[in-house]
């Protein structure tokens, strides 16, 4: 996917998140994040948007922790979220393609990284906001293009869980396979473009595209449902083989 497409999705998902949050109300519970209410969701996502903006807008080349969560609620909080989201979209859209700044996962460029990362960050939290207003996450997932959902799976498996921070580990080597059953994940996709083989061990998971070799457990289903289930927003569409590996992912895969 091109950077401009990620920015378009970020724009749409952020506006949809704000609309759902406004409808639900800041005090509403967030079923997909049981410890949160909508105000927590808006504060967190709005803080992340401002944090991401600072790297691209200011050309920051070293990490920083951001400005923290605002002491706002209700309409003021919603306005604060919308302002930060708008600035992030505009910053990414106007940034030079060769902008130099810090980023934390492999990417073709810093700009490509931040556009991709914030599109997925916002899309997943849009699902949280929709759940607070009573929508089933499956309904929202159906609106995600297959290529975008597959890209989100790829970012999670090949990016986040390739880091030393990943807690998805096993004492003995095991293999987890993730298979999107709707192969329409891009114009030039073939069947193995929608399959990931995750090799688990005492070290960080190692993921490769494709289905070479046997797997101990397979998670399968439409890309959009797999995307949200791997982010722990939905049950797995289908599990075959050793279900303990599916449970391991659920228990240990939270991104830190």
mmCIF file of N, CA and C in Angstrom, residues 22-91:
data_model
loop_
_atom_site.group_PDB
_atom_site.id
_atom_site.type_symbol
_atom_site.label_atom_id
_atom_site.label_comp_id
_atom_site.label_asym_id
_atom_site.label_seq_id
_atom_site.Cartn_x
_atom_site.Cartn_y
_atom_site.Cartn_z
ATOM 1 N N UNK A 22 -18.376 10.489 20.185
ATOM 2 C CA UNK A 22 -19.357 11.511 20.513
ATOM 3 C C UNK A 22 -20.738 10.933 20.728
ATOM 4 N N UNK A 23 -21.089 9.956 19.928
ATOM 5 C CA UNK A 23 -22.391 9.307 20.077
ATOM 6 C C UNK A 23 -22.459 8.494 21.366
ATOM 7 N N UNK A 24 -21.374 7.810 21.703
ATOM 8 C CA UNK A 24 -21.368 6.962 22.896
ATOM 9 C C UNK A 24 -21.335 7.782 24.180
ATOM 10 N N UNK A 25 -20.604 8.906 24.175
ATOM 11 C CA UNK A 25 -20.414 9.701 25.376
ATOM 12 C C UNK A 25 -19.136 9.311 26.090
ATOM 13 N N UNK A 26 -18.467 10.269 26.704
ATOM 14 C CA UNK A 26 -17.140 10.015 27.258
ATOM 15 C C UNK A 26 -17.143 9.044 28.429
ATOM 16 N N UNK A 27 -18.280 8.865 29.076
ATOM 17 C CA UNK A 27 -18.343 7.955 30.207
ATOM 18 C C UNK A 27 -18.711 6.533 29.856
ATOM 19 N N UNK A 28 -18.973 6.271 28.585
ATOM 20 C CA UNK A 28 -19.401 4.931 28.173
ATOM 21 C C UNK A 28 -18.260 3.928 28.306
ATOM 22 N N UNK A 29 -18.613 2.705 28.694
ATOM 23 C CA UNK A 29 -17.624 1.638 28.761
ATOM 24 C C UNK A 29 -17.213 1.212 27.354
ATOM 25 N N UNK A 30 -15.984 0.712 27.244
ATOM 26 C CA UNK A 30 -15.443 0.240 25.959
ATOM 27 C C UNK A 30 -15.327 -1.277 26.034
ATOM 28 N N UNK A 31 -16.296 -2.027 25.487
ATOM 29 C CA UNK A 31 -16.282 -3.489 25.642
ATOM 30 C C UNK A 31 -15.009 -4.162 25.124
ATOM 31 N N UNK A 32 -14.407 -3.621 24.071
ATOM 32 C CA UNK A 32 -13.205 -4.242 23.515
ATOM 33 C C UNK A 32 -11.954 -3.923 24.323
ATOM 34 N N UNK A 33 -12.032 -2.965 25.231
ATOM 35 C CA UNK A 33 -10.951 -2.634 26.175
ATOM 36 C C UNK A 33 -11.606 -2.480 27.541
ATOM 37 N N UNK A 34 -11.853 -3.572 28.247
ATOM 38 C CA UNK A 34 -12.711 -3.560 29.437
ATOM 39 C C UNK A 34 -12.281 -2.600 30.547
ATOM 40 N N UNK A 35 -11.022 -2.220 30.601
ATOM 41 C CA UNK A 35 -10.570 -1.302 31.650
ATOM 42 C C UNK A 35 -10.778 0.161 31.285
ATOM 43 N N UNK A 36 -11.255 0.429 30.077
ATOM 44 C CA UNK A 36 -11.370 1.805 29.588
ATOM 45 C C UNK A 36 -12.820 2.259 29.487
ATOM 46 N N UNK A 37 -12.965 3.582 29.598
ATOM 47 C CA UNK A 37 -14.166 4.284 29.152
ATOM 48 C C UNK A 37 -13.760 5.145 27.961
ATOM 49 N N UNK A 38 -14.748 5.715 27.292
ATOM 50 C CA UNK A 38 -14.445 6.454 26.064
ATOM 51 C C UNK A 38 -13.455 7.583 26.325
ATOM 52 N N UNK A 39 -13.547 8.236 27.471
ATOM 53 C CA UNK A 39 -12.602 9.312 27.770
ATOM 54 C C UNK A 39 -11.155 8.791 27.774
ATOM 55 N N UNK A 40 -10.951 7.559 28.265
ATOM 56 C CA UNK A 40 -9.599 6.976 28.251
ATOM 57 C C UNK A 40 -9.134 6.721 26.824
ATOM 58 N N UNK A 41 -10.037 6.245 26.005
ATOM 59 C CA UNK A 41 -9.728 5.975 24.600
ATOM 60 C C UNK A 41 -9.328 7.256 23.871
ATOM 61 N N UNK A 42 -10.091 8.326 24.070
ATOM 62 C CA UNK A 42 -9.796 9.589 23.396
ATOM 63 C C UNK A 42 -8.486 10.184 23.898
ATOM 64 N N UNK A 43 -8.255 10.128 25.197
ATOM 65 C CA UNK A 43 -7.013 10.669 25.738
ATOM 66 C C UNK A 43 -5.802 9.908 25.207
ATOM 67 N N UNK A 44 -5.897 8.565 25.210
ATOM 68 C CA UNK A 44 -4.771 7.755 24.729
ATOM 69 C C UNK A 44 -4.507 7.999 23.252
ATOM 70 N N UNK A 45 -5.537 7.861 22.422
ATOM 71 C CA UNK A 45 -5.318 7.973 20.975
ATOM 72 C C UNK A 45 -4.917 9.385 20.593
ATOM 73 N N UNK A 46 -5.522 10.382 21.228
ATOM 74 C CA UNK A 46 -5.138 11.759 20.956
ATOM 75 C C UNK A 46 -3.707 12.049 21.350
ATOM 76 N N UNK A 47 -3.256 11.475 22.476
ATOM 77 C CA UNK A 47 -1.864 11.637 22.890
ATOM 78 C C UNK A 47 -0.926 11.002 21.879
ATOM 79 N N UNK A 48 -1.268 9.780 21.412
ATOM 80 C CA UNK A 48 -0.427 9.101 20.424
ATOM 81 C C UNK A 48 -0.363 9.907 19.129
ATOM 82 N N UNK A 49 -1.482 10.483 18.695
ATOM 83 C CA UNK A 49 -1.479 11.308 17.477
ATOM 84 C C UNK A 49 -0.512 12.482 17.622
ATOM 85 N N UNK A 50 -0.553 13.168 18.754
ATOM 86 C CA UNK A 50 0.346 14.314 18.963
ATOM 87 C C UNK A 50 1.802 13.859 19.063
ATOM 88 N N UNK A 51 2.027 12.732 19.711
ATOM 89 C CA UNK A 51 3.373 12.174 19.820
ATOM 90 C C UNK A 51 3.932 11.862 18.435
ATOM 91 N N UNK A 52 3.142 11.203 17.589
ATOM 92 C CA UNK A 52 3.590 10.869 16.236
ATOM 93 C C UNK A 52 3.838 12.134 15.412
ATOM 94 N N UNK A 53 2.945 13.103 15.528
ATOM 95 C CA UNK A 53 3.088 14.352 14.790
ATOM 96 C C UNK A 53 4.407 15.031 15.112
ATOM 97 N N UNK A 54 4.805 14.988 16.381
ATOM 98 C CA UNK A 54 6.006 15.719 16.791
ATOM 99 C C UNK A 54 7.255 15.228 16.051
ATOM 100 N N UNK A 55 7.344 13.948 15.775
ATOM 101 C CA UNK A 55 8.531 13.436 15.092
ATOM 102 C C UNK A 55 8.611 13.948 13.662
ATOM 103 N N UNK A 56 7.491 13.899 12.959
ATOM 104 C CA UNK A 56 7.491 14.299 11.551
ATOM 105 C C UNK A 56 7.555 15.818 11.419
ATOM 106 N N UNK A 57 6.755 16.531 12.202
ATOM 107 C CA UNK A 57 6.690 17.988 12.087
ATOM 108 C C UNK A 57 7.982 18.660 12.531
ATOM 109 N N UNK A 58 8.629 18.105 13.564
ATOM 110 C CA UNK A 58 9.812 18.737 14.141
ATOM 111 C C UNK A 58 11.113 18.054 13.732
ATOM 112 N N UNK A 59 10.998 16.963 12.961
ATOM 113 C CA UNK A 59 12.197 16.247 12.538
ATOM 114 C C UNK A 59 12.984 15.676 13.697
ATOM 115 N N UNK A 60 12.309 15.210 14.733
ATOM 116 C CA UNK A 60 12.992 14.654 15.904
ATOM 117 C C UNK A 60 13.652 13.327 15.534
ATOM 118 N N UNK A 61 14.877 13.168 15.915
ATOM 119 C CA UNK A 61 15.624 11.961 15.539
ATOM 120 C C UNK A 61 15.899 11.039 16.720
ATOM 121 N N UNK A 62 15.427 11.403 17.903
ATOM 122 C CA UNK A 62 15.557 10.540 19.079
ATOM 123 C C UNK A 62 14.184 10.389 19.713
ATOM 124 N N UNK A 63 13.916 9.259 20.365
ATOM 125 C CA UNK A 63 12.588 9.037 20.954
ATOM 126 C C UNK A 63 12.339 9.958 22.141
ATOM 127 N N UNK A 64 11.066 10.207 22.396
ATOM 128 C CA UNK A 64 10.644 10.930 23.590
ATOM 129 C C UNK A 64 9.293 10.380 24.010
ATOM 130 N N UNK A 65 8.888 10.649 25.219
ATOM 131 C CA UNK A 65 7.689 10.014 25.781
ATOM 132 C C UNK A 65 6.397 10.765 25.519
ATOM 133 N N UNK A 66 6.457 11.946 24.933
ATOM 134 C CA UNK A 66 5.242 12.694 24.669
ATOM 135 C C UNK A 66 4.858 13.577 25.852
ATOM 136 N N UNK A 67 3.725 14.242 25.700
ATOM 137 C CA UNK A 67 3.296 15.246 26.680
ATOM 138 C C UNK A 67 2.330 14.719 27.721
ATOM 139 N N UNK A 68 2.015 13.429 27.698
ATOM 140 C CA UNK A 68 1.101 12.887 28.685
ATOM 141 C C UNK A 68 -0.353 13.085 28.317
ATOM 142 N N UNK A 69 -1.234 12.617 29.190
ATOM 143 C CA UNK A 69 -2.671 12.644 28.920
ATOM 144 C C UNK A 69 -3.283 13.946 29.431
ATOM 145 N N UNK A 70 -4.243 14.511 28.700
ATOM 146 C CA UNK A 70 -4.839 15.778 29.114
ATOM 147 C C UNK A 70 -5.895 15.590 30.200
ATOM 148 N N UNK A 71 -6.079 16.612 31.011
ATOM 149 C CA UNK A 71 -7.130 16.604 32.030
ATOM 150 C C UNK A 71 -8.379 17.260 31.443
ATOM 151 N N UNK A 72 -8.926 16.599 30.431
ATOM 152 C CA UNK A 72 -10.106 17.097 29.730
ATOM 153 C C UNK A 72 -11.169 16.017 29.695
ATOM 154 N N UNK A 73 -12.422 16.422 29.470
ATOM 155 C CA UNK A 73 -13.510 15.454 29.361
ATOM 156 C C UNK A 73 -14.611 16.072 28.508
ATOM 157 N N UNK A 74 -15.587 15.245 28.159
ATOM 158 C CA UNK A 74 -16.759 15.723 27.439
ATOM 159 C C UNK A 74 -16.416 16.362 26.106
ATOM 160 N N UNK A 75 -17.119 17.451 25.785
ATOM 161 C CA UNK A 75 -16.942 18.116 24.508
ATOM 162 C C UNK A 75 -15.548 18.687 24.306
ATOM 163 N N UNK A 76 -14.917 19.182 25.397
ATOM 164 C CA UNK A 76 -13.560 19.714 25.283
ATOM 165 C C UNK A 76 -12.573 18.626 24.882
ATOM 166 N N UNK A 77 -12.745 17.458 25.454
ATOM 167 C CA UNK A 77 -11.868 16.336 25.120
ATOM 168 C C UNK A 77 -12.058 15.925 23.670
ATOM 169 N N UNK A 78 -13.298 15.874 23.212
ATOM 170 C CA UNK A 78 -13.559 15.489 21.827
ATOM 171 C C UNK A 78 -12.959 16.509 20.860
ATOM 172 N N UNK A 79 -13.088 17.800 21.174
ATOM 173 C CA UNK A 79 -12.489 18.835 20.327
ATOM 174 C C UNK A 79 -10.965 18.708 20.309
ATOM 175 N N UNK A 80 -10.372 18.410 21.477
ATOM 176 C CA UNK A 80 -8.932 18.228 21.569
ATOM 177 C C UNK A 80 -8.483 17.059 20.701
ATOM 178 N N UNK A 81 -9.242 15.958 20.751
ATOM 179 C CA UNK A 81 -8.906 14.802 19.913
ATOM 180 C C UNK A 81 -8.962 15.178 18.440
ATOM 181 N N UNK A 82 -10.039 15.825 18.024
ATOM 182 C CA UNK A 82 -10.206 16.168 16.603
ATOM 183 C C UNK A 82 -9.094 17.095 16.125
ATOM 184 N N UNK A 83 -8.706 18.047 16.955
ATOM 185 C CA UNK A 83 -7.637 18.969 16.570
ATOM 186 C C UNK A 83 -6.320 18.222 16.357
ATOM 187 N N UNK A 84 -5.981 17.328 17.269
ATOM 188 C CA UNK A 84 -4.742 16.567 17.142
ATOM 189 C C UNK A 84 -4.750 15.638 15.950
ATOM 190 N N UNK A 85 -5.888 14.985 15.719
ATOM 191 C CA UNK A 85 -6.000 14.096 14.563
ATOM 192 C C UNK A 85 -5.832 14.868 13.259
ATOM 193 N N UNK A 86 -6.483 16.041 13.177
ATOM 194 C CA UNK A 86 -6.396 16.843 11.959
ATOM 195 C C UNK A 86 -4.956 17.268 11.696
ATOM 196 N N UNK A 87 -4.250 17.659 12.767
ATOM 197 C CA UNK A 87 -2.864 18.098 12.597
ATOM 198 C C UNK A 87 -1.981 16.940 12.150
ATOM 199 N N UNK A 88 -2.217 15.737 12.685
ATOM 200 C CA UNK A 88 -1.440 14.574 12.258
ATOM 201 C C UNK A 88 -1.652 14.309 10.776
ATOM 202 N N UNK A 89 -2.899 14.272 10.332
ATOM 203 C CA UNK A 89 -3.190 14.013 8.917
ATOM 204 C C UNK A 89 -2.529 15.067 8.042
ATOM 205 N N UNK A 90 -2.688 16.339 8.403
ATOM 206 C CA UNK A 90 -2.125 17.419 7.588
ATOM 207 C C UNK A 90 -0.599 17.376 7.584
ATOM 208 N N UNK A 91 0.002 17.028 8.724
ATOM 209 C CA UNK A 91 1.460 16.950 8.802
ATOM 210 C C UNK A 91 1.998 15.855 7.895
#
